[in-house]
Short mmCIF file of C-alpha atoms and ligand atoms in Angstrom, two decimals:
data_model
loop_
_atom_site.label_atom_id
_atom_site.label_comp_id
_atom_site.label_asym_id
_atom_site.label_seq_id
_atom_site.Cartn_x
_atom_site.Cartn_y
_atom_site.Cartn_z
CA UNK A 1 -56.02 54.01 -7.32
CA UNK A 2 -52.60 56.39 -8.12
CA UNK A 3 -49.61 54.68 -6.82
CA UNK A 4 -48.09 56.43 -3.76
CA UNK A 5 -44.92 56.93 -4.09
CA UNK A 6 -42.45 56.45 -0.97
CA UNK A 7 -39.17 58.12 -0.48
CA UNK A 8 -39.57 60.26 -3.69
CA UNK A 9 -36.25 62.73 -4.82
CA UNK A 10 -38.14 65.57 -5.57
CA UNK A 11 -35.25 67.53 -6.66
CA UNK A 12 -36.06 67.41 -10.73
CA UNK A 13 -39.82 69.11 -8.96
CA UNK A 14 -38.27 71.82 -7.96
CA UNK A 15 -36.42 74.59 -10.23
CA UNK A 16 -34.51 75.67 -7.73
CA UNK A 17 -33.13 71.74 -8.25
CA UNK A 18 -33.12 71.55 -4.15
CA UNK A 19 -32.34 68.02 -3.32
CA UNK A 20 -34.87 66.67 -0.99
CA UNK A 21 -36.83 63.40 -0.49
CA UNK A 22 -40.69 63.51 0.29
CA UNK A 23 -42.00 60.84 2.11
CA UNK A 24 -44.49 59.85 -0.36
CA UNK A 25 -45.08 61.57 -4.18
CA UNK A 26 -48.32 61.34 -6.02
CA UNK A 27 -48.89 62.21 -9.84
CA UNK A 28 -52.86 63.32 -9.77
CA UNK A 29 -54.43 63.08 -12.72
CA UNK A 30 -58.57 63.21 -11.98
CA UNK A 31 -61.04 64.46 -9.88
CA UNK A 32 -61.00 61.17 -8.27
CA UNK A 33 -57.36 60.35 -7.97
CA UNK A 34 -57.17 64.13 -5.69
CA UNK A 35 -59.83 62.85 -3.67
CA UNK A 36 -58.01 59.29 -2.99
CA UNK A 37 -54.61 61.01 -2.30
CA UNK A 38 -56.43 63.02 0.38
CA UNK A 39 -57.82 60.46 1.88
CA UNK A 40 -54.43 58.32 1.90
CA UNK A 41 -52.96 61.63 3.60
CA UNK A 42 -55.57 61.60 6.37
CA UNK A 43 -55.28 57.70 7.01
CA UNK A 44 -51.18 58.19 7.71
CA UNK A 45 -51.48 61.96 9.13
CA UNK A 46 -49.23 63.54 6.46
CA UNK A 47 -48.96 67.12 5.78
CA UNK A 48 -49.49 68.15 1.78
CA UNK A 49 -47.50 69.63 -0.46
CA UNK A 50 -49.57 70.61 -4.08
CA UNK A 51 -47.03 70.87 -6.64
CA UNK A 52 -47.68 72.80 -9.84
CA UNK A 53 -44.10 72.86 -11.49
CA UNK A 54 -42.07 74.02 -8.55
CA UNK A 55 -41.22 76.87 -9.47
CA UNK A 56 -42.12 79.21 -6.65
CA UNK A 57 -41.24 76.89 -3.91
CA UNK A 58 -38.49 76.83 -1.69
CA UNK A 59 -37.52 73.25 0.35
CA UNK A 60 -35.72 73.78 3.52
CA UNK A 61 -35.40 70.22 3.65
CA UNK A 62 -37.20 66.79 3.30
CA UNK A 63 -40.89 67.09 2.88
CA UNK A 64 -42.07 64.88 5.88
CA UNK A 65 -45.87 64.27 3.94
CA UNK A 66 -47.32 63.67 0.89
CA UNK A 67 -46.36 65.78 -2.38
CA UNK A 68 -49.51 65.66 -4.39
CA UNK A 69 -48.44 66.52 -7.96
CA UNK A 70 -51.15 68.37 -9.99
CA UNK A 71 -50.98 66.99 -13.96
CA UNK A 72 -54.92 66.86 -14.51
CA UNK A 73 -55.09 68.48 -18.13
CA UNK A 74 -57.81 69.46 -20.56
CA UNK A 75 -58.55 73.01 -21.96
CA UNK A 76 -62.85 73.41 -23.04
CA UNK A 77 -64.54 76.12 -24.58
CA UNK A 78 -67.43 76.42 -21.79
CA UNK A 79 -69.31 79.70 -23.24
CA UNK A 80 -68.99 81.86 -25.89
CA UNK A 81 -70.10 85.78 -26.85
CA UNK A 82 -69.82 88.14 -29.60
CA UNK A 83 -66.48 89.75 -27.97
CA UNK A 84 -65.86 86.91 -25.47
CA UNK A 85 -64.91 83.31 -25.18
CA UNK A 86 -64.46 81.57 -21.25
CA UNK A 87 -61.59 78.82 -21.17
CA UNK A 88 -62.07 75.95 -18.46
CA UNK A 89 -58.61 74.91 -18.41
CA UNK A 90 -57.33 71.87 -15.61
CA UNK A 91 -55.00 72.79 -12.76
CA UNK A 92 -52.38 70.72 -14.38
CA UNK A 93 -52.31 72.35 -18.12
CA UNK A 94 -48.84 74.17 -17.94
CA UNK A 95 -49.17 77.99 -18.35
CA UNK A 96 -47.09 78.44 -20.83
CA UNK A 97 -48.66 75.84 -22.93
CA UNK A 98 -52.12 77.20 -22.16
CA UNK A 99 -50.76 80.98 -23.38
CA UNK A 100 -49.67 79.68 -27.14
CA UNK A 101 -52.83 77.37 -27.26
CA UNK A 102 -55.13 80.45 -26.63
CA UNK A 103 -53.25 82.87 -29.35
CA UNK A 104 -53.29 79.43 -31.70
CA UNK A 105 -56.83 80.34 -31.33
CA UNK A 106 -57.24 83.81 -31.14
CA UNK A 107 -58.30 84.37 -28.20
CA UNK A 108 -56.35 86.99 -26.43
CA UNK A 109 -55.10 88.96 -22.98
CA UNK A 110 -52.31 86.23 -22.09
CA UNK A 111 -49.94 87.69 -24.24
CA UNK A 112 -47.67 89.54 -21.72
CA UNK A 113 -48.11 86.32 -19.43
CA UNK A 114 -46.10 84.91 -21.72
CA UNK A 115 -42.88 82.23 -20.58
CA UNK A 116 -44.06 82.60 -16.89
CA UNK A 117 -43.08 79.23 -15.67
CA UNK A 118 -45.44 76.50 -13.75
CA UNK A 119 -49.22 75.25 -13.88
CA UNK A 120 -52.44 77.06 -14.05
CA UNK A 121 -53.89 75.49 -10.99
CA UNK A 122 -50.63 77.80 -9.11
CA UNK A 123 -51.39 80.74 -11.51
CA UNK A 124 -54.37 82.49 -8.87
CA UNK A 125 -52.40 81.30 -5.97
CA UNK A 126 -50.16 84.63 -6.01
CA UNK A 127 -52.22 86.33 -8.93
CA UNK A 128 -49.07 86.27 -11.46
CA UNK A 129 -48.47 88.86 -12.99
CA UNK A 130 -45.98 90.49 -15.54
CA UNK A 131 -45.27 93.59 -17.71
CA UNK A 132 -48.43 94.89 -16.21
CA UNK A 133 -50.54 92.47 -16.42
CA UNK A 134 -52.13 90.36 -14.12
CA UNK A 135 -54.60 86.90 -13.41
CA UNK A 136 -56.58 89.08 -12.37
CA UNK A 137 -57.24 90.91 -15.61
CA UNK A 138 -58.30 87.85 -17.09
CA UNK A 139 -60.13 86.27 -14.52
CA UNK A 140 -63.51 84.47 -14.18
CA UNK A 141 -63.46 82.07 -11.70
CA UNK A 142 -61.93 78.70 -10.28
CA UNK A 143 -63.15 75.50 -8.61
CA UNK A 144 -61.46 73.91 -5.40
CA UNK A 145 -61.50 71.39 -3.56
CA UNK A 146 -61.69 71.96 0.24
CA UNK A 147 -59.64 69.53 1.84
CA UNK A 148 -61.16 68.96 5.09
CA UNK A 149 -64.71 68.91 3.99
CA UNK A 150 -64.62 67.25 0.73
CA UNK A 151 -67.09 69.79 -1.34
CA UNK A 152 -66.22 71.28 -4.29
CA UNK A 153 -66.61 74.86 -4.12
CA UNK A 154 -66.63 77.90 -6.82
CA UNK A 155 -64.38 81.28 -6.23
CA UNK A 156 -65.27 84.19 -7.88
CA UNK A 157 -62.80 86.68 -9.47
CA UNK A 158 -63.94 88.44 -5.93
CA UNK A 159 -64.19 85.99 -3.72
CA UNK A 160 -60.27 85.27 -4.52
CA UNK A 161 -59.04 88.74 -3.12
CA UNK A 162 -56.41 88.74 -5.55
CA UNK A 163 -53.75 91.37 -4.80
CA UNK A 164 -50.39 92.06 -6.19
CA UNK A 165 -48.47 88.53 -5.69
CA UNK A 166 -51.49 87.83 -3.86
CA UNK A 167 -54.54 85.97 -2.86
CA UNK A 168 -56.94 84.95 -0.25
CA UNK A 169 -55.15 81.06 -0.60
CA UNK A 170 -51.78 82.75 0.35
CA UNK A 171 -53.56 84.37 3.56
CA UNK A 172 -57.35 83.28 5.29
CA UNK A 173 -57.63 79.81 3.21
CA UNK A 174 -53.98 79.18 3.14
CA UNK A 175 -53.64 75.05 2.46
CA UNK A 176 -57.32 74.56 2.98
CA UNK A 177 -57.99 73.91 -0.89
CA UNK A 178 -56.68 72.41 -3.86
CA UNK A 179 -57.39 74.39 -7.00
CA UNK A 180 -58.68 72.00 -9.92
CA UNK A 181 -59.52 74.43 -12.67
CA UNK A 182 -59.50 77.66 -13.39
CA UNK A 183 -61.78 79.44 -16.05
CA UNK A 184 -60.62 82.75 -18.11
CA UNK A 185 -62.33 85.15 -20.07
CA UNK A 186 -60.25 86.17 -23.15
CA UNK A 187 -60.89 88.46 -25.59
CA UNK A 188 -62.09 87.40 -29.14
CA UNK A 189 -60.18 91.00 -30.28
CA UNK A 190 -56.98 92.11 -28.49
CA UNK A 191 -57.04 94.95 -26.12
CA UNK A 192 -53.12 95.21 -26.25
CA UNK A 193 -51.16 96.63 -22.95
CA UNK A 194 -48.42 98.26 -23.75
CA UNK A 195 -47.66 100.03 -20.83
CA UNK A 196 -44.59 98.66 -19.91
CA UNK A 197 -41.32 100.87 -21.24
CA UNK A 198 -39.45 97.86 -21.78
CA UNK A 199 -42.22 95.77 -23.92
CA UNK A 200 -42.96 99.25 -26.08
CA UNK A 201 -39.21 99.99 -26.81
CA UNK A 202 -38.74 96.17 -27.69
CA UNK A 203 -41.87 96.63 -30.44
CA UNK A 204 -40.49 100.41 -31.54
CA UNK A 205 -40.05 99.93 -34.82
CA UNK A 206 -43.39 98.78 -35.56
CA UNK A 207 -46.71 101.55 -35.72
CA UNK A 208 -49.29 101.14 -32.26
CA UNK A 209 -51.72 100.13 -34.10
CA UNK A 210 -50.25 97.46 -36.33
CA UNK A 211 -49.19 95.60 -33.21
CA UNK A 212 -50.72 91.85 -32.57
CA UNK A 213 -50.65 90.49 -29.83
CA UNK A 214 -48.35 87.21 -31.17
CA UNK A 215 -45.92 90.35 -31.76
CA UNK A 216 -46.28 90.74 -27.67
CA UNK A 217 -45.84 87.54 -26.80
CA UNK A 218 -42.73 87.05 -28.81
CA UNK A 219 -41.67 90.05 -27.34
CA UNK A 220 -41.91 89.35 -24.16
CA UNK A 221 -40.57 86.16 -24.60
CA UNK A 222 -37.20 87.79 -26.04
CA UNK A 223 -36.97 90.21 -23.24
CA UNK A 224 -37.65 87.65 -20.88
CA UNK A 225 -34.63 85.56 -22.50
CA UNK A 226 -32.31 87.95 -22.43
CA UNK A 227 -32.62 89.02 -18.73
CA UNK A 228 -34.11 85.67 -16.27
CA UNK A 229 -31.96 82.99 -16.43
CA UNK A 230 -33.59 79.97 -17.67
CA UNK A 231 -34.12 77.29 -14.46
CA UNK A 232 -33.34 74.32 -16.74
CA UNK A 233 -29.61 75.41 -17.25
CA UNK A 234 -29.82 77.81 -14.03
CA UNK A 235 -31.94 76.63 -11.13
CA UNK A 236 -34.09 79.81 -9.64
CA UNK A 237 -37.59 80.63 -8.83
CA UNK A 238 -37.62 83.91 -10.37
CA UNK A 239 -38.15 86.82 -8.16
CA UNK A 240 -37.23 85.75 -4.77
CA UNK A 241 -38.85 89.05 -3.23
CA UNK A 242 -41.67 91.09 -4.23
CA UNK A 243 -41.35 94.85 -4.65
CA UNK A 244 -41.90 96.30 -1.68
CA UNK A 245 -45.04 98.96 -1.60
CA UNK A 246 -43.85 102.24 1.08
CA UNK A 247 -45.84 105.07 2.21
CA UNK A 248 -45.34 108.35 0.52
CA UNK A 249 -44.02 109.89 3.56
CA UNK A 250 -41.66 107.13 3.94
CA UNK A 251 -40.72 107.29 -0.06
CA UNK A 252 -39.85 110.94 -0.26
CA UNK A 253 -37.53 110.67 2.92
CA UNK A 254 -36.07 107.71 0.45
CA UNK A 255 -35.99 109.91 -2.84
CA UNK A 256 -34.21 112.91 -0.96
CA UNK A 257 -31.16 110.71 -0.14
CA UNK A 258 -31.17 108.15 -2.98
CA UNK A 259 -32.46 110.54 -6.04
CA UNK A 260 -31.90 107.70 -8.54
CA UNK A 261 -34.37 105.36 -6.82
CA UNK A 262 -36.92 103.39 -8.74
CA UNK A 263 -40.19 103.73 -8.03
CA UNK A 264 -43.84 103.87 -9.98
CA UNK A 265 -46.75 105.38 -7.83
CA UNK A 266 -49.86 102.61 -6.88
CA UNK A 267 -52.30 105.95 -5.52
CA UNK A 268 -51.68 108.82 -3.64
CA UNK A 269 -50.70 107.33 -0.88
CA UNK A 270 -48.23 104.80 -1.84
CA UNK A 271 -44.98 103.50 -3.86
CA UNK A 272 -43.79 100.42 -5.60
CA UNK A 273 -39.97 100.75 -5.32
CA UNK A 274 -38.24 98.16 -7.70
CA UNK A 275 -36.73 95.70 -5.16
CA UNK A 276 -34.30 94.49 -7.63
CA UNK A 277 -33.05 97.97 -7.64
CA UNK A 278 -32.49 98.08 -3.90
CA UNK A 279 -30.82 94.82 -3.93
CA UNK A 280 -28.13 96.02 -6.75
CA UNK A 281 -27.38 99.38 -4.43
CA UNK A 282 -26.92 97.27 -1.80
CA UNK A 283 -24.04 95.62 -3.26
CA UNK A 284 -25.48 92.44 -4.10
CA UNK A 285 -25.87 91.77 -7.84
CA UNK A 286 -23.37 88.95 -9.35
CA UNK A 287 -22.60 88.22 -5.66
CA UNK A 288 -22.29 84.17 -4.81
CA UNK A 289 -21.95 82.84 -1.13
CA UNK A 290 -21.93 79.30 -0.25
CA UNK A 291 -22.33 78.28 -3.60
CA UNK A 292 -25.37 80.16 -4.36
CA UNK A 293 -25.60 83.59 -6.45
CA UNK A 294 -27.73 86.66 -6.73
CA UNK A 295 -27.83 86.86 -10.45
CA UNK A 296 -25.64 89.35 -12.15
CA UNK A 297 -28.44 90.08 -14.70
CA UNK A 298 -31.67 91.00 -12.29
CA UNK A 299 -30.61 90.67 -8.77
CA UNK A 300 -34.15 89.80 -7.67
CA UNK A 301 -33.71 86.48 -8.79
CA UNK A 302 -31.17 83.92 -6.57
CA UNK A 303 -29.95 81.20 -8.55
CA UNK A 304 -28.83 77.87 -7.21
CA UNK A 305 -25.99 76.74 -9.83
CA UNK A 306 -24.54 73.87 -7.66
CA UNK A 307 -28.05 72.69 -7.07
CA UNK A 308 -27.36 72.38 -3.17
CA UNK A 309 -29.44 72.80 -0.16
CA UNK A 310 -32.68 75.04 0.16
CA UNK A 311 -31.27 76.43 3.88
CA UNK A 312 -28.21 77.93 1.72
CA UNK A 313 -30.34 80.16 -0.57
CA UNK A 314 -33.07 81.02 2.65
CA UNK A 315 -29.09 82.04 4.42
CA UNK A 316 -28.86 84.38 1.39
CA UNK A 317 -32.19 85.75 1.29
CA UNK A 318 -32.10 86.61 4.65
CA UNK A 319 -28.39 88.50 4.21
CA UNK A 320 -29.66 89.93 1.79
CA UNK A 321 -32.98 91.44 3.80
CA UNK A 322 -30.89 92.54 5.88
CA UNK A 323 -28.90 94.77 4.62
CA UNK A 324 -31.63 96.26 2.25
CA UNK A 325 -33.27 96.95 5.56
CA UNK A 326 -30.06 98.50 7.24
CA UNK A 327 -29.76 100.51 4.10
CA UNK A 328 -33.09 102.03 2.94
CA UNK A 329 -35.14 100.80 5.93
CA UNK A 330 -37.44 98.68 3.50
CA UNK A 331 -38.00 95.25 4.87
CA UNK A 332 -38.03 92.96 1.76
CA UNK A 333 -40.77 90.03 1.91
CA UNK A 334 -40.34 86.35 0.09
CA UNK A 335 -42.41 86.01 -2.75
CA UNK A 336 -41.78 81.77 -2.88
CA UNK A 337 -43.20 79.71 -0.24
CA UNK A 338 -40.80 77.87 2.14
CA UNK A 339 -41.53 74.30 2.63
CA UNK A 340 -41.90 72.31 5.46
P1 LIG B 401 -45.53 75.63 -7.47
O1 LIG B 401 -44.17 76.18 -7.25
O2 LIG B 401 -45.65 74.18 -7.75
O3 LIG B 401 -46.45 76.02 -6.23
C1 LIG B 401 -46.46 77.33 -5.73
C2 LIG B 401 -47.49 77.41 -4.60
O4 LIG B 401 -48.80 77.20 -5.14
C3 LIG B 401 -47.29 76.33 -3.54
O5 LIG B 401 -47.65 76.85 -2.28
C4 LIG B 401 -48.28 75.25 -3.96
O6 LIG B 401 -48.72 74.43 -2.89
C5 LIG B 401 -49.43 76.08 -4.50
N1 LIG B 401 -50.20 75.36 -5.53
C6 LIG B 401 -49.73 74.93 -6.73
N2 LIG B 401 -50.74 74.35 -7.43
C7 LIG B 401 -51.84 74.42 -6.64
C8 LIG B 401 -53.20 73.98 -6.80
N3 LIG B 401 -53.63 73.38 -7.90
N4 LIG B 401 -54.06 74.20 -5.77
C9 LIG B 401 -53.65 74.81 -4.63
N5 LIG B 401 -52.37 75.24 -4.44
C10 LIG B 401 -51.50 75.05 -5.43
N6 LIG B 401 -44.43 84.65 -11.26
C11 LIG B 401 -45.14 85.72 -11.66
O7 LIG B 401 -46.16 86.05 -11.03
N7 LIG B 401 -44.75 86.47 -12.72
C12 LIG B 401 -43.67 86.19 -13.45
O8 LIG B 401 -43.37 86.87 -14.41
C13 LIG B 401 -42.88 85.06 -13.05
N8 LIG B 401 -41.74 84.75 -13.72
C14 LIG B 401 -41.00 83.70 -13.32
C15 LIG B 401 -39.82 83.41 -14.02
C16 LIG B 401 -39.03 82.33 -13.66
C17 LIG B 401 -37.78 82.04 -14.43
C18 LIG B 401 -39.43 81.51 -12.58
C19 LIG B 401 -38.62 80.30 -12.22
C20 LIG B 401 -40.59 81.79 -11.86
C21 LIG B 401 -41.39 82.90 -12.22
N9 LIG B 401 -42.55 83.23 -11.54
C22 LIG B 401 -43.31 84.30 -11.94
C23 LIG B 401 -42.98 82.46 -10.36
C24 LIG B 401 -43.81 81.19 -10.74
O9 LIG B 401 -43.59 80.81 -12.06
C25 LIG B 401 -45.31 81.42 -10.55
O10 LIG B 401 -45.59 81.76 -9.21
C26 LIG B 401 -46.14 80.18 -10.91
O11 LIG B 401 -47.51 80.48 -10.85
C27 LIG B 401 -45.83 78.98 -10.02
O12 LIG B 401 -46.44 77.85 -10.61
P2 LIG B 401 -46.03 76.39 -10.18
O13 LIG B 401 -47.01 75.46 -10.80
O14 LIG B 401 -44.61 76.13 -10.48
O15 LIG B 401 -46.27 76.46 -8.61
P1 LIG B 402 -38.28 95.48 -15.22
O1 LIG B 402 -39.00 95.67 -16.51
O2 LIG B 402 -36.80 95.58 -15.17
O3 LIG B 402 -38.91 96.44 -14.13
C1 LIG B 402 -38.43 96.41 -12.78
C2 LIG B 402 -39.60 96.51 -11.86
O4 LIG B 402 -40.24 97.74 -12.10
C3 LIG B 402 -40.60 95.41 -12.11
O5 LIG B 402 -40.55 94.55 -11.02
C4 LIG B 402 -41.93 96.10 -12.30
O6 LIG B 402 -42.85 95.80 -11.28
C5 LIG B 402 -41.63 97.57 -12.16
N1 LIG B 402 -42.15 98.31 -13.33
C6 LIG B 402 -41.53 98.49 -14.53
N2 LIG B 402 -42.28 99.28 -15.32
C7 LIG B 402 -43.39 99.57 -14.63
C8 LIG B 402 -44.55 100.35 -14.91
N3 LIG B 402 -44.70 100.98 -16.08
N4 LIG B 402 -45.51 100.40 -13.98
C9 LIG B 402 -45.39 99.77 -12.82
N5 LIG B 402 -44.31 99.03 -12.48
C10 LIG B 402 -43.32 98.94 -13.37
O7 LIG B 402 -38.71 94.05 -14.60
P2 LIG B 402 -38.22 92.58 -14.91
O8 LIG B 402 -37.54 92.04 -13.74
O9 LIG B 402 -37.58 92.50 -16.26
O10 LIG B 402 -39.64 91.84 -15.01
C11 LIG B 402 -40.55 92.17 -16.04
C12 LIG B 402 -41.93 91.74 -15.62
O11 LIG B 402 -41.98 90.31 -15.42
C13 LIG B 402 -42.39 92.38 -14.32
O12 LIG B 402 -43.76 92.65 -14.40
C14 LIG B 402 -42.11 91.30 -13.29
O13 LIG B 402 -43.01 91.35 -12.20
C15 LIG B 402 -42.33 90.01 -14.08
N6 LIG B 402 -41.47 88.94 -13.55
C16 LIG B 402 -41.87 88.32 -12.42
C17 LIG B 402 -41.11 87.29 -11.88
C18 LIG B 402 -41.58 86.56 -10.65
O14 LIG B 402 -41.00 85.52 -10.32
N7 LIG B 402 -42.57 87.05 -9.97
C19 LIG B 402 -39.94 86.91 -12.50
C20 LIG B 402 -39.54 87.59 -13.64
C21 LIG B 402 -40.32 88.61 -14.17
P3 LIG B 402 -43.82 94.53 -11.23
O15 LIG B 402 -42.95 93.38 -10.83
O16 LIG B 402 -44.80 94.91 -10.18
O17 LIG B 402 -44.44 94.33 -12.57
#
C-alpha cells in the first residue's frame, strides 16, 4: 500500500516553485500502487492531480484532492529491426534522462528533444516538441489507464490526435486516463533535422554530413542554456503561450502594418506567428509586476523569482493577452494547465 500523504507542500513539485498544499500526495511507483491511489481517491471523493515533474503546471492555489506523483521507471528493448529498435519506457523515467540513455545507445531521433524538462508519461500529453521536432515523429504508442473503468487500454500514434502542443488527453479524454508507458521507435541510424536556423548556425563550422546527432544534442542543449532560464535557479514553465496559428487573410492584414513580424507558413492557408515576438512588441520583455517577470531573454517564458502565488503569474498572463490582443488582434492561448 503507498502511504498517502496529507497536507503535502507541493511547492518543490512545481517549477514554477508555487507554494501550495495538496490535501493528500502520493509517490506511485507500480502498476498496482496507481490502481490503489485511485481507489483511495474514489473512497474520499478527491479530484486528481498526475504529476510528471511540474513543469507545465500552473497552481492557482491549494490542490483540494489527491496529487498522484508518477516515478514508475524502467526503459526495455521490446522489438528490434534492421533500421529500428521500439523503447517501452515507464511514465516516470525523466525525459531528459531517457534522451542521453537512448544516444548512450545509439539509438536516435531524440536529439533535438534534448533538456526539455519533466517525465515521459507528460511527454504525449501536449506532443512536445522543439527545434522542429516533435513526439510525434517518434511515436509508437502508449498504454493508459482509464480511471473510471479500470482497463488498461493501448493508444496508437493515431488514436492520440497529436497536434502542435496537442493531444486528444488535452481535449475529448481530458483527465480520464493516466498514461503508464509510452513506447518509441528510434532509429538505429540518424536521420538528422536540421531545419531549425538557430540549431544549423550553432553546428556551422562543422560539414552536413559529418554531423552526429550527440553533436545535436549538445547543441541544443547550449542554445537552450543560453536563452531559457533554468527553473532550478529561476522558477518558470517555459513557454507560457503557444504560438498562435492565424489565417492568411488575417496574417497579411498583420504583415502590411508590422513588416518585421515573425512568422513561418503551416499550408496555404495558415501562419505560425512567433508569440514571443508579439509579446516583446508589445512592450513586455524584462517587464516584472507583482513580483513576477516576463523574462528579458525570451519573453514567452514568465518567471516566478520570488516564488509567490500562482494567481500573480495567471494576473500577468492575462495582462499580457491582453494587450497582444489590443495590439495585433491575436488572442494568445496558455500552453500550461491551471490547477484546481
Ligand atoms: P507536469 O507538469 O507534471 O504535467 C503536465 C500535464 O500533464 C498535467 O495536466 C498532468 O496532469 C499531465 N500528466 C503528467 N503526467 C501524466 C501521466 N502519466 N498521465 C496522464 N497525465 C499526465 N515543452 C515542450 O513541448 N517543448 C519544449 O521545448 C519545452 N521546454 C521547456 C523548457 C523549460 C525550461 C520548462 C520549464 C518547460 C518546458 N516545456 C517544454 C514544457 C514541459 O517541460 C513539457 O510540457 C513536459 O512534457 C511536462 O512534463 P512534466 O512531467 O513536468 O508534466
Ligand atoms: P526560436 O528558435 O527563437 O524561434 C522562435 C519561434 O519561431 C519558435 O517558437 C518556433 O516555433 C518558431 N520557429 C523558429 N524556426 C522555425 C522554423 N524553421 N520553422 C517553424 N517554426 C520555427 O525559439 P526558442 O524560444 O529558442 O525555442 C526553440 C525551440 O524549443 C522551439 O521549437 C520551441 O518550441 C521549443 N521550446 C519550447 C518550450 C515550451 O515550454 N513549450 C520552451 C522552450 C523552448 P515552435 O515553438 O513551433 O517550434
Amino acid at each position: 500500500m503507498p502511504l498517502f500523504l496529507p497536507h503535502f507542500n507541493i511547492q518543490k513539485f512545481n517549477t514554477l516553485a508555487v507554494p501550495a498544499v495538496a490535501n493528500y500526495f502520493v509517490s506511485v511507483q507500480s502498476d498496482e500502487d496507481l490502481r490503489e491511489a485511485i481507489a483511495f481517491a474514489k473512497a474520499e471523493q478527491l479530484p486528481l492531480l498526475v504529476l510528471g515533474g511540474g513543469s507545465n503546471i500552473v497552481l492557482r492555489s491549494d490542490f483540494p484532492g489527491l496529487v498522484l506523483h508518477m516515478k514508475t521507471r524502467g526503459i526495455d528493448l521490446v522489438e528490434e529491426s534492421d533500421e529500428f529498435v521500439w523503447l517501452k519506457v515507464a511514465a516516470g523515467e525523466n525525459w531528459h534522462e531517457l534522451v542521453e540513455y537512448s544516444l548512450d545507445n545509439g539509438f536516435y531521433g531524440l536529439e533535438n528533444l534534448s533538456l526539455i524538462p519533466g517525465s515521459v508519461g507528460a511527454a504525449p500529453i501536449q506532443n512536445i516538441g522543439a527545434y522542429g521536432v516533435e513526439l510525434k515523429d517518434v511515436f509508437a504508442e502508449l498504454s493508459a489507464l482509464n480511471i473510471q473503468s479500470g482497463l488498461m487500454v493501448t493508444f496508437t500514434n493515431e488514436s492520440c490526435q497529436f497536434g502542435y502542443r496537442d493531444s486528444i488527453f488535452k481535449q475529448s479524454l481530458k483527465d480520464q486516463y493516466i498514461i503508464t508507458s509510452v513506447t518509441l521507435k528510434l532509429r538505429k541510424v540518424p536521420e538528422l533535422n536540421l531545419e531549425y536556423p538557430a540549431l544549423r548556425a550553432a553546428l556551422i563550422d562543422i560539414p552536413e554530413g559529418e554531423i552526429t546527432a550527440e553533436q545535436v544534442s549538445a547543441a541544443v542543449i547550449a542554445i537552450r542554456q543560453s536563452k531559457l532560464p533554468d527553473p532550478v535557479q529561476i522558477p518558470n514553465v517555459g513557454s507560457f503561450f503557444k504560438n498562435p496559428i492565424i489565417p492568411i487573410g488575417q496574417f497579411e492584414h498583420l504583415k502590411s502594418s508590422y513588416p518585421t513580424i515573425v512568422s513561418y507558413p503551416i499550408d496555404a492557408q495558415q501562419v505560425k506567428l512567433a508569440a514571443g515576438w508579439l509579446i516583446d512588441q508589445a512592450g513586455w520583455r524584462g517587464r516584472e509586476v507583482n513580483g513576477v517577470k516576463v523574462h528579458q531573454d525570451q519573453a514567452l517564458v514568465l518567471t516566478n523569482p520570488g516564488k509567490l502565488e500562482g494567481k500573480l503569474i495567471l494576473q500577468l498572463a492575462d495582462s499580457v493577452v491582453a494587450s497582444v490582443q489590443e495590439k495585433f488582434g491575436v488572442v494568445l492561448e496558455m500552453e500550461p494547465r491551471v490547477y484546481p
